[in-house]
XYZ file of C-alpha atoms in Angstrom:
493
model
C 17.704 17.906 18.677
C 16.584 14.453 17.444
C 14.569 13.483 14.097
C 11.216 10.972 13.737
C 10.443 8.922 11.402
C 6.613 7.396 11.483
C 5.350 4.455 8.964
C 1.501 4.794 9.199
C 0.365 1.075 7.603
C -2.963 0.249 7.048
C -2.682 -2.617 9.757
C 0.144 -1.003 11.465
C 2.710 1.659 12.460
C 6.281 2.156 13.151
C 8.482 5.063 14.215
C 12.386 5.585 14.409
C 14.161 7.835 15.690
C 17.303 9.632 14.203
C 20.288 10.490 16.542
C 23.882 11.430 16.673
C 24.218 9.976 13.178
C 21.999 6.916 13.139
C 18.340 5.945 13.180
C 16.813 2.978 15.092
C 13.496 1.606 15.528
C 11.888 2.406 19.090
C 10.103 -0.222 20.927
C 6.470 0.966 22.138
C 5.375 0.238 26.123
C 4.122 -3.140 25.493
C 8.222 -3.872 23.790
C 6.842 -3.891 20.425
C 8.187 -2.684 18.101
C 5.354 -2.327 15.411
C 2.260 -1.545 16.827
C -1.273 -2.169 15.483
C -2.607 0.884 13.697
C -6.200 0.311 15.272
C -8.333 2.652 17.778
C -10.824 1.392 19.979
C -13.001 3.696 21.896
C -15.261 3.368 24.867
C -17.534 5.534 27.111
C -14.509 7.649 28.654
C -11.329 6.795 26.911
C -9.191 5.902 23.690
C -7.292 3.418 23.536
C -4.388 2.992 20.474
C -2.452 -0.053 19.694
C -2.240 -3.404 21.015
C -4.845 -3.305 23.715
C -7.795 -2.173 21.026
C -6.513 -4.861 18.508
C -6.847 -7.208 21.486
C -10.519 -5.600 22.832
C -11.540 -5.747 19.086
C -13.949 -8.941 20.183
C -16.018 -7.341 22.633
C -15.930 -3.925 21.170
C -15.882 -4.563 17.475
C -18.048 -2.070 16.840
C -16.520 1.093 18.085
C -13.120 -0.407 16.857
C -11.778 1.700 13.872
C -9.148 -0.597 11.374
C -7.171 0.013 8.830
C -7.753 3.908 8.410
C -5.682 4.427 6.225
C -7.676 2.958 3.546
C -10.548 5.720 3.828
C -8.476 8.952 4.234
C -8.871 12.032 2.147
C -11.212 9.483 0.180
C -14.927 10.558 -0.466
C -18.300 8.387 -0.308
C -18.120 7.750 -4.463
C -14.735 6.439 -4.303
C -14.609 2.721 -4.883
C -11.889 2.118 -2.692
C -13.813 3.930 0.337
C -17.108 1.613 -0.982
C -15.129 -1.395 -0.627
C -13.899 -0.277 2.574
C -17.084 0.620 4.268
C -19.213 -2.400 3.120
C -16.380 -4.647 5.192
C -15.789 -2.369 8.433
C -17.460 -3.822 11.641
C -17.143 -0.150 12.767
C -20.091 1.966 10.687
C -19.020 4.735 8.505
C -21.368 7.104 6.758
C -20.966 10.340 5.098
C -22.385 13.498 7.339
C -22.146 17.429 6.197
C -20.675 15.835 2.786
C -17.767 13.866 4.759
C -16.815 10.175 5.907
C -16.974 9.842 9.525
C -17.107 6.913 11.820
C -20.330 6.436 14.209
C -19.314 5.812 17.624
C -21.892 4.296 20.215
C -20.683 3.904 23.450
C -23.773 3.497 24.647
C -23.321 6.748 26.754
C -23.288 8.896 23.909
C -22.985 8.538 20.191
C -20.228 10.354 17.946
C -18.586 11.172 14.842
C -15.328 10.881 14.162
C -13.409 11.866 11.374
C -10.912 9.476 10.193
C -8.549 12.521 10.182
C -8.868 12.240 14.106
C -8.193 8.484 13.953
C -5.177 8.404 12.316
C -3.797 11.455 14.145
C -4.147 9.688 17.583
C -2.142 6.788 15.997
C 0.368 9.634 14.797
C 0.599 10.824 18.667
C 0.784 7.137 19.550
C 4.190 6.723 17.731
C 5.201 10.458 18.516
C 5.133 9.863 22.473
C 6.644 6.137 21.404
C 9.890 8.227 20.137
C 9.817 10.768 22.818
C 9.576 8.014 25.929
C 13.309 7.434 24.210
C 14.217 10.663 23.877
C 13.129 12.180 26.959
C 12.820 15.197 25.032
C 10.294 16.548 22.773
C 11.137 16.177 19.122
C 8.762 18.135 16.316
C 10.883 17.497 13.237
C 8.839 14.680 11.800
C 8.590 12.610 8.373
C 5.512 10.495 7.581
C 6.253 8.337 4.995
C 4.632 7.666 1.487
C 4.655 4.894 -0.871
C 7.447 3.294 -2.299
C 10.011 4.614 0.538
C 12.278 2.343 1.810
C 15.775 2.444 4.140
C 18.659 4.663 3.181
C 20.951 1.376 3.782
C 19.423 -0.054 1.210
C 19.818 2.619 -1.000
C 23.356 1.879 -1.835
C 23.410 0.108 -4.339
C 23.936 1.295 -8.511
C 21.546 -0.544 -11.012
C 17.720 -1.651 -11.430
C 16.184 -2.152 -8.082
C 13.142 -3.625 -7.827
C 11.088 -2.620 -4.037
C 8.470 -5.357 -3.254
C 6.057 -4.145 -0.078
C 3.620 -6.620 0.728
C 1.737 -4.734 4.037
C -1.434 -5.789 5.657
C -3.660 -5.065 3.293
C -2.133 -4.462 -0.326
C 1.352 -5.246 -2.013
C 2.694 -2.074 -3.926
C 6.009 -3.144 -6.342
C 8.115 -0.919 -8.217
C 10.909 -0.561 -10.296
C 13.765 2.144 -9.546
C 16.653 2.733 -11.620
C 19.742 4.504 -9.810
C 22.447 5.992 -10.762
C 25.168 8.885 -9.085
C 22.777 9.127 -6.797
C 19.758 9.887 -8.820
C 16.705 7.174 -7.543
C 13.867 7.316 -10.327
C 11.242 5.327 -10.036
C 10.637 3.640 -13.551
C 7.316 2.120 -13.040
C 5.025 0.755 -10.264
C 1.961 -0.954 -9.533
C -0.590 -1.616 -6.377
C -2.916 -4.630 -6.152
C -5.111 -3.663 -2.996
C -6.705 -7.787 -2.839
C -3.213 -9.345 -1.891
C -1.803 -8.231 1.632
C -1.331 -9.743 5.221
C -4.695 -9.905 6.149
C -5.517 -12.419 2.767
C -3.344 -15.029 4.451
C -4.784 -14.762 8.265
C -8.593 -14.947 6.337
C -7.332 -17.856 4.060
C -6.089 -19.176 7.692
C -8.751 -18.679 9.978
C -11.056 -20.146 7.348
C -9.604 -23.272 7.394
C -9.293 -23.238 10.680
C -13.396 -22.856 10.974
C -13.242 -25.706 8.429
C -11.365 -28.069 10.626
C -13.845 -27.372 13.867
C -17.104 -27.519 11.761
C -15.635 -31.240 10.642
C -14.786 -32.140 14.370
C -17.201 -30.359 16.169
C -20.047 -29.990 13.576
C -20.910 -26.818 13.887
C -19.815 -24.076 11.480
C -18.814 -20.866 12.950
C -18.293 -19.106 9.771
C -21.863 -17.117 10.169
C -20.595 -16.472 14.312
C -19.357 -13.381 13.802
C -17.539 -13.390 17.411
C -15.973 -16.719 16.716
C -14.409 -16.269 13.220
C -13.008 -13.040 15.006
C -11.775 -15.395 17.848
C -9.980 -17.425 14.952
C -8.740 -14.117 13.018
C -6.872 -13.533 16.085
C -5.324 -16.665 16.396
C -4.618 -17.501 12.822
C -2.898 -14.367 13.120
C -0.885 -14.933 15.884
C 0.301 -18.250 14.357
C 1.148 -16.568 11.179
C 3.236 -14.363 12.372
C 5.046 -17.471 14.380
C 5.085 -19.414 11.525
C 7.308 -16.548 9.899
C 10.345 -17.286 12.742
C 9.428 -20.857 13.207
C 8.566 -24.333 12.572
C 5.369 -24.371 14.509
C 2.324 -22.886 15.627
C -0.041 -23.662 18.024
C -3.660 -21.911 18.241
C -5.659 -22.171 21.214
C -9.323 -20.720 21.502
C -10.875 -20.750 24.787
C -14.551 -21.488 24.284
C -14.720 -20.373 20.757
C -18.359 -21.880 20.496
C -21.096 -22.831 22.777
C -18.339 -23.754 25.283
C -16.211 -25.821 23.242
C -12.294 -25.448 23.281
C -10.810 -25.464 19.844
C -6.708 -26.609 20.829
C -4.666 -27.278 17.468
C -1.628 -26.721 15.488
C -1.179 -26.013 11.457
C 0.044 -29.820 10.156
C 1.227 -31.008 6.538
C -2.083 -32.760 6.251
C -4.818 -31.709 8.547
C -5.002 -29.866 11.524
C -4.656 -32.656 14.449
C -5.934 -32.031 17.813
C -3.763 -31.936 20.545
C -4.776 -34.940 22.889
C -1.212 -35.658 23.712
C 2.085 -34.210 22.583
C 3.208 -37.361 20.566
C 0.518 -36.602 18.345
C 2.028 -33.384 17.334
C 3.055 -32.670 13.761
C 6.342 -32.282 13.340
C 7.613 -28.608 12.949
C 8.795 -28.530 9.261
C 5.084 -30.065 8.376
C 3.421 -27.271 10.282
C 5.001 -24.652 8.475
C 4.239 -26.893 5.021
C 0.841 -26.900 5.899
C 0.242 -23.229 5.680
C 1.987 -22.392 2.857
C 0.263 -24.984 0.854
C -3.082 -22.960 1.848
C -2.112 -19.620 1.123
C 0.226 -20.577 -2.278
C -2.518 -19.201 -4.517
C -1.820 -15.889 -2.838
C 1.981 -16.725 -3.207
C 1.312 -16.951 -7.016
C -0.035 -13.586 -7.173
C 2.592 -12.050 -5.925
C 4.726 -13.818 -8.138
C 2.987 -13.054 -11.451
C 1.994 -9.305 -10.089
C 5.847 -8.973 -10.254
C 6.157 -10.269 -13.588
C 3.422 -8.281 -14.838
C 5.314 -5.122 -13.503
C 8.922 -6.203 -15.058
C 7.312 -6.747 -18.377
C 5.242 -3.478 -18.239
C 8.851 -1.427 -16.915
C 10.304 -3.537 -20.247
C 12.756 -5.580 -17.787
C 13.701 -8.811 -17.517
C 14.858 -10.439 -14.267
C 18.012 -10.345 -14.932
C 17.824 -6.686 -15.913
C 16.964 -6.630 -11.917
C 20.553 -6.265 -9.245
C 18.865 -6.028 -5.695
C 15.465 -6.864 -4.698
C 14.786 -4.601 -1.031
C 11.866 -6.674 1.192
C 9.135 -3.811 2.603
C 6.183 -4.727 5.467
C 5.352 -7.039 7.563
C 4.108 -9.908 5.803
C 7.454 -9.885 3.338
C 8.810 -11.764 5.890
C 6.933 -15.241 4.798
C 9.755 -17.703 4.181
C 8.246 -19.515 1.348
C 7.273 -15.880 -0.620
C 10.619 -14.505 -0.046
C 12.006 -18.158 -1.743
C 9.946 -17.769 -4.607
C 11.489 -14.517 -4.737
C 14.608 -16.075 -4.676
C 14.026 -18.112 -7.393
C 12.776 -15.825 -9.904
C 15.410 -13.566 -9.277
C 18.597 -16.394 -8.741
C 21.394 -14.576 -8.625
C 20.178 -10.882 -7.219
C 20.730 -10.078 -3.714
C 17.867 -9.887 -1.337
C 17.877 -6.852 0.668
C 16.739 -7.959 4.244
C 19.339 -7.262 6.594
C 16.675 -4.910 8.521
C 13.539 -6.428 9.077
C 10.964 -5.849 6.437
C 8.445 -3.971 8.949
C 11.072 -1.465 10.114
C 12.303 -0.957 6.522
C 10.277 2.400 6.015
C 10.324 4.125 9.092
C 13.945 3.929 9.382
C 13.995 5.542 5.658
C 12.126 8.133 7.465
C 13.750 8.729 9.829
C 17.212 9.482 7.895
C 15.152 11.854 5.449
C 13.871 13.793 9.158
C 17.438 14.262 9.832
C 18.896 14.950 6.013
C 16.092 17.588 6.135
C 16.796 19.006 9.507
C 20.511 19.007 8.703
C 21.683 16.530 10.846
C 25.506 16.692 10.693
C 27.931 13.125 10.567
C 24.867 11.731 8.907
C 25.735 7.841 8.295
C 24.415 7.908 4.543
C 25.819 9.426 1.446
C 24.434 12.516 0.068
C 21.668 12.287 -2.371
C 20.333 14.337 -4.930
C 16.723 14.624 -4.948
C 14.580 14.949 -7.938
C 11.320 15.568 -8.253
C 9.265 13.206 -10.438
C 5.596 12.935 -11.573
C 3.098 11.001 -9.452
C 1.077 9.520 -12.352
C 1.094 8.095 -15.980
C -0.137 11.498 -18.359
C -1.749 10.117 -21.227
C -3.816 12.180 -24.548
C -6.600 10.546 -26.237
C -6.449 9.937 -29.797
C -8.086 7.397 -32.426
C -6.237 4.262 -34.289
C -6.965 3.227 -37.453
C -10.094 1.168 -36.451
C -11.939 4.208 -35.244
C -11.299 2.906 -31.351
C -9.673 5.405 -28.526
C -6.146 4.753 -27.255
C -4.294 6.597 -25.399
C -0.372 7.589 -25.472
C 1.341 7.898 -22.337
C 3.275 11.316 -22.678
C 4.828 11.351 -19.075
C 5.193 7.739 -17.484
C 4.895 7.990 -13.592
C 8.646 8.734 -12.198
C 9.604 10.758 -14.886
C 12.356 13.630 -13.570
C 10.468 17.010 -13.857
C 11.112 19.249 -15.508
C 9.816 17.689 -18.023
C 8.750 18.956 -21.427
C 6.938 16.544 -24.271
C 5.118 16.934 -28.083
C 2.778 15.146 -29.750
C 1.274 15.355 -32.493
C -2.504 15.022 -32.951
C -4.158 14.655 -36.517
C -7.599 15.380 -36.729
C -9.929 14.729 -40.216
C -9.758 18.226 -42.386
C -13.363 17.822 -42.787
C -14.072 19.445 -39.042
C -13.220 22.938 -37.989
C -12.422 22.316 -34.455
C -10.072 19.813 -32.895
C -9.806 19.234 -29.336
C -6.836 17.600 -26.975
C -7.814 15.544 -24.153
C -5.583 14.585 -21.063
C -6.131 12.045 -18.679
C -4.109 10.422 -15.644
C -3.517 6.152 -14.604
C -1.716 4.527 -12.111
C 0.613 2.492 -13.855
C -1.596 1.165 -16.467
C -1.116 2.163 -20.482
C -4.867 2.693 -20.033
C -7.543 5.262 -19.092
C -10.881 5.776 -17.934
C -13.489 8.875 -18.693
C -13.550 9.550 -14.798
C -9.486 10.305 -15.384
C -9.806 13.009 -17.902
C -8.066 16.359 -16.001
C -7.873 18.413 -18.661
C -8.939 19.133 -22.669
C -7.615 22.050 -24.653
C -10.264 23.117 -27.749
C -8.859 24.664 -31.470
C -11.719 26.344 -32.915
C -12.320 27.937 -36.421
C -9.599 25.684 -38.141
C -9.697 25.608 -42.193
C -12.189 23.042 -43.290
C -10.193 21.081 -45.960
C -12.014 18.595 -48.141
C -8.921 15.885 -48.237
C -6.198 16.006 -45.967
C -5.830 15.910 -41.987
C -5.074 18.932 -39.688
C -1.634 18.575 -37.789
C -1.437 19.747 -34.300
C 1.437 20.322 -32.290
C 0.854 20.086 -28.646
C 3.704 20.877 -26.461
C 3.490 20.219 -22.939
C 5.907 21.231 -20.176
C 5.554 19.958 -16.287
C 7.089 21.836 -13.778
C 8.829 20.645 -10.423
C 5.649 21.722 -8.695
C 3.674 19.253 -10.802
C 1.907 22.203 -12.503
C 1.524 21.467 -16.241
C 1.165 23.794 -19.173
C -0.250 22.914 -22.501
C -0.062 24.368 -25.472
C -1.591 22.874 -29.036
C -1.035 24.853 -32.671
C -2.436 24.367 -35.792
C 0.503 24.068 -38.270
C -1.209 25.439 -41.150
C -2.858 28.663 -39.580
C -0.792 29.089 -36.598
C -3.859 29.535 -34.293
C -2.630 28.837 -30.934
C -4.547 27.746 -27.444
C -2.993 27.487 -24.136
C -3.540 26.578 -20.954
C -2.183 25.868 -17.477
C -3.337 23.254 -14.994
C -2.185 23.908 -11.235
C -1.627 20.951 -9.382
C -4.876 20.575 -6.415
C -3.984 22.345 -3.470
């Protein structure tokens, strides 16, 4: 029996397979071996992968990207707002759910994006089985933050940069005996591979409205046309010195031929006129180096909130696809000089091959090429109570910071004026930040019929104890009385 290991991206997917000890990557039927996470359906079939990125132009509309953005999300999240504004593919909420309306001009239908992203599941299931050539049903689907057992090694501060296609998530792990615990992370969903195709293609439209004098940019078949092939050339532009895009007829008949220089983009009348290789490359990081920056100071932001400096960091581990940008990984490089960049696998294949070892670790592989681990649970979140400084303003104390090893047990205590009779305890949840909103509150716990005093402050004592589960119980006590309130919040099924 063999293990699978699936990384579903927002832009794309990998699997792995683990056997006889090891776990490899597994090429698709086009020899890929990442394949576009992206669904494209027509009047009798649906197609997965590759050939639906590719039909994308003529069938935009019944052409479902980047799922994974919009799953278990409802209509009043902002993340599914943002999402469904910008799909070509038209989402709207029916019987209180998201689903995606497909015309295929024979018939019109609904699809959950459940449904979507479980045909790209099967997609990279029968990829692993075509290797196999048996069936294989012991599966891991990876989460954030996972990366490669390889590269899990090493004792010290890691720090796990995964820029994907269409957010970078960082994060800080601390490891030690072979205890990984995430110290701190953070998720900016406006940087990510499909940032630097846009920034790309625009200038790309740029260059043929000043040659050609038209501007395509409101041509919403042509700036597809040049999303395709400014992201093709990125990804050459990764591997080498030059890149060459080619669009047949991109408008009103007119060829746009041309290749990414130091300067401009020159037209290819005849191949002395070519840019040299090295100014290609130049040319396209000098475009997208705003977006370079933002990595740069989103991973400063992160080592100041974790309380790190970079030399506090001793291995840096690349994750997705568009980590593998020369000039990003040498900034990189330079604000961590002498910390070892962990890229010996390929940044894309980084996760599912992490998957893949946990499917066999947890189907109890034997000869397994890793070292044993010891697995801790740890909270998802930041826990934080609501109080009151000195100015009258809320702020908030983070009790449990997001990685902390549960069990976990905390107290705080919460002073309240003596001139009320009931105090109450309010909990909230962030992602990272020291911060909270109202919409983040989970929980409050109420003391009633307290002892009015006329000077003085009532002390509570809240104790609160998370479980391995997640599950949290609270408990707050009035020190003078003793009156006592409980309760116990179950984490959401």
């Amino acid at each position: 029996m063999a293990a699978i290991g699936v990384h579903l991206g927002c832009t794309s997917a990998c699997v792995a397979v683990y056997k006889d000890g090891r776990a490899d990557v597994v090429a698709n039927d086009a020899g890929d071996r990442v394949t576009p996470a992206v669904v494209a359906y027509s009047e009798n079939e649906e197609v997965v992968g590759l050939a639906a990125k590719q039909s994308r132009i003529r069938n935009i509309s019944n052409t479902v990207m980047k799922v994974k953005q919009i799953l278990g999300r409802s209509s009043d999240d902002p993340q599914a707002q943002k999402y469904i504004t910008e799909s070509k593919c038209l989402v709207i909420e029916k019987n209180g759910k998201l689903r995606y309306k497909i015309d295929t001009g024979e018939e019109t239908k609904f699809v959950n994006p459940e449904d979507v992203a479980r045909l790209i599941f099967s997609k990279m299931k029968e990829t692993a089985h075509s290797v196999l050539g048996s069936d294989a049903n012991d599966v891991v689907i990876t989460v954030p933050f996972d990366f490669g057992e390889k590269q899990k090694s090493a004792l010290g501060n890691i720090l796990v940069f995964k820029l994907g296609g269409t957010s970078l998530s960082i994060s800080v792990m601390e490891v030690n005996s072979g205890i990984y615990r995430v110290i701190s992370t953070n998720t900016d969903d406006n940087i990510g591979g499909t940032q630097f195709t846009e920034t790309l293609a625009q200038h790309l439209a740029s260059e043929f409205q000043r040659s050609f004098k038209h501007d395509v940019r409101g041509n919403a078949r042509a700036m597809m046309k040049l999303m395709n092939s400014a992201d093709i050339a990125k990804h050459s532009l990764s591997t080498l010195g030059s890149a060459n895009c080619f669009l047949d007829s991109l408008y009103e008949g007119q060829d746009f031929d041309c290749n990414v220089s130091s300067g401009k983009l020159g037209f290819l009348l005849a191949p002395a006129l070519w840019p040299r290789p090295a100014e290609n490359r130049a040319r396209f990081e000098l475009l997208c180096s705003p977006l370079f920056n933002k990595c740069i100071e989103a991973i400063r932001a992160l080592l100041q909130q974790s309380g790190f400096a970079a030399d506090d960091i001793n291995k840096v581990v690349l994750c997705g696809g568009s980590s593998r940008i020369p000039r990003l990984q040498q900034l990189i490089k330079d604000l961590f000089p002498s910390v070892e960049l962990l890229n010996s696998i390929p940044p894309d294949e980084v996760i599912p091959i992490g998957a893949a070892i946990e499917a066999g670790i947890l189907t109890g592989k034997e000869n397994l090429l890793v070292e044993d681990s010891l697995k801790i649970e740890c909270s998802a979140k930041d826990i934080l109570v609501k109080g009151v400084d000195e100015s009258g303003a809320n702020s908030f104390t983070v009790l449990f910071p997001s990685g902390t090893p549960l069990p976990a047990r905390r107290q705080h205590t919460l002073q309240a004026p003596g001139s009320i009779s009931s105090v109450c305890l309010e909990l909230y949840e962030s992602e990272g930040k020291n911060s909270a909103k109202e919409e983040n509150k989970f929980a409050q716990v109420i003391l009633q019929d307290l002892n009015k005093k006329e000077n003085g402050l009532h002390d509570i004592i809240a104790v609160l104890t998370m479980k391995r589960d997640g599950s949290l119980h609270v408990t707050c006590t009035d020190q003078e009385t003793g009156k006592c309130e409980a309760i116990t919040i179950e984490v959401a099924s």
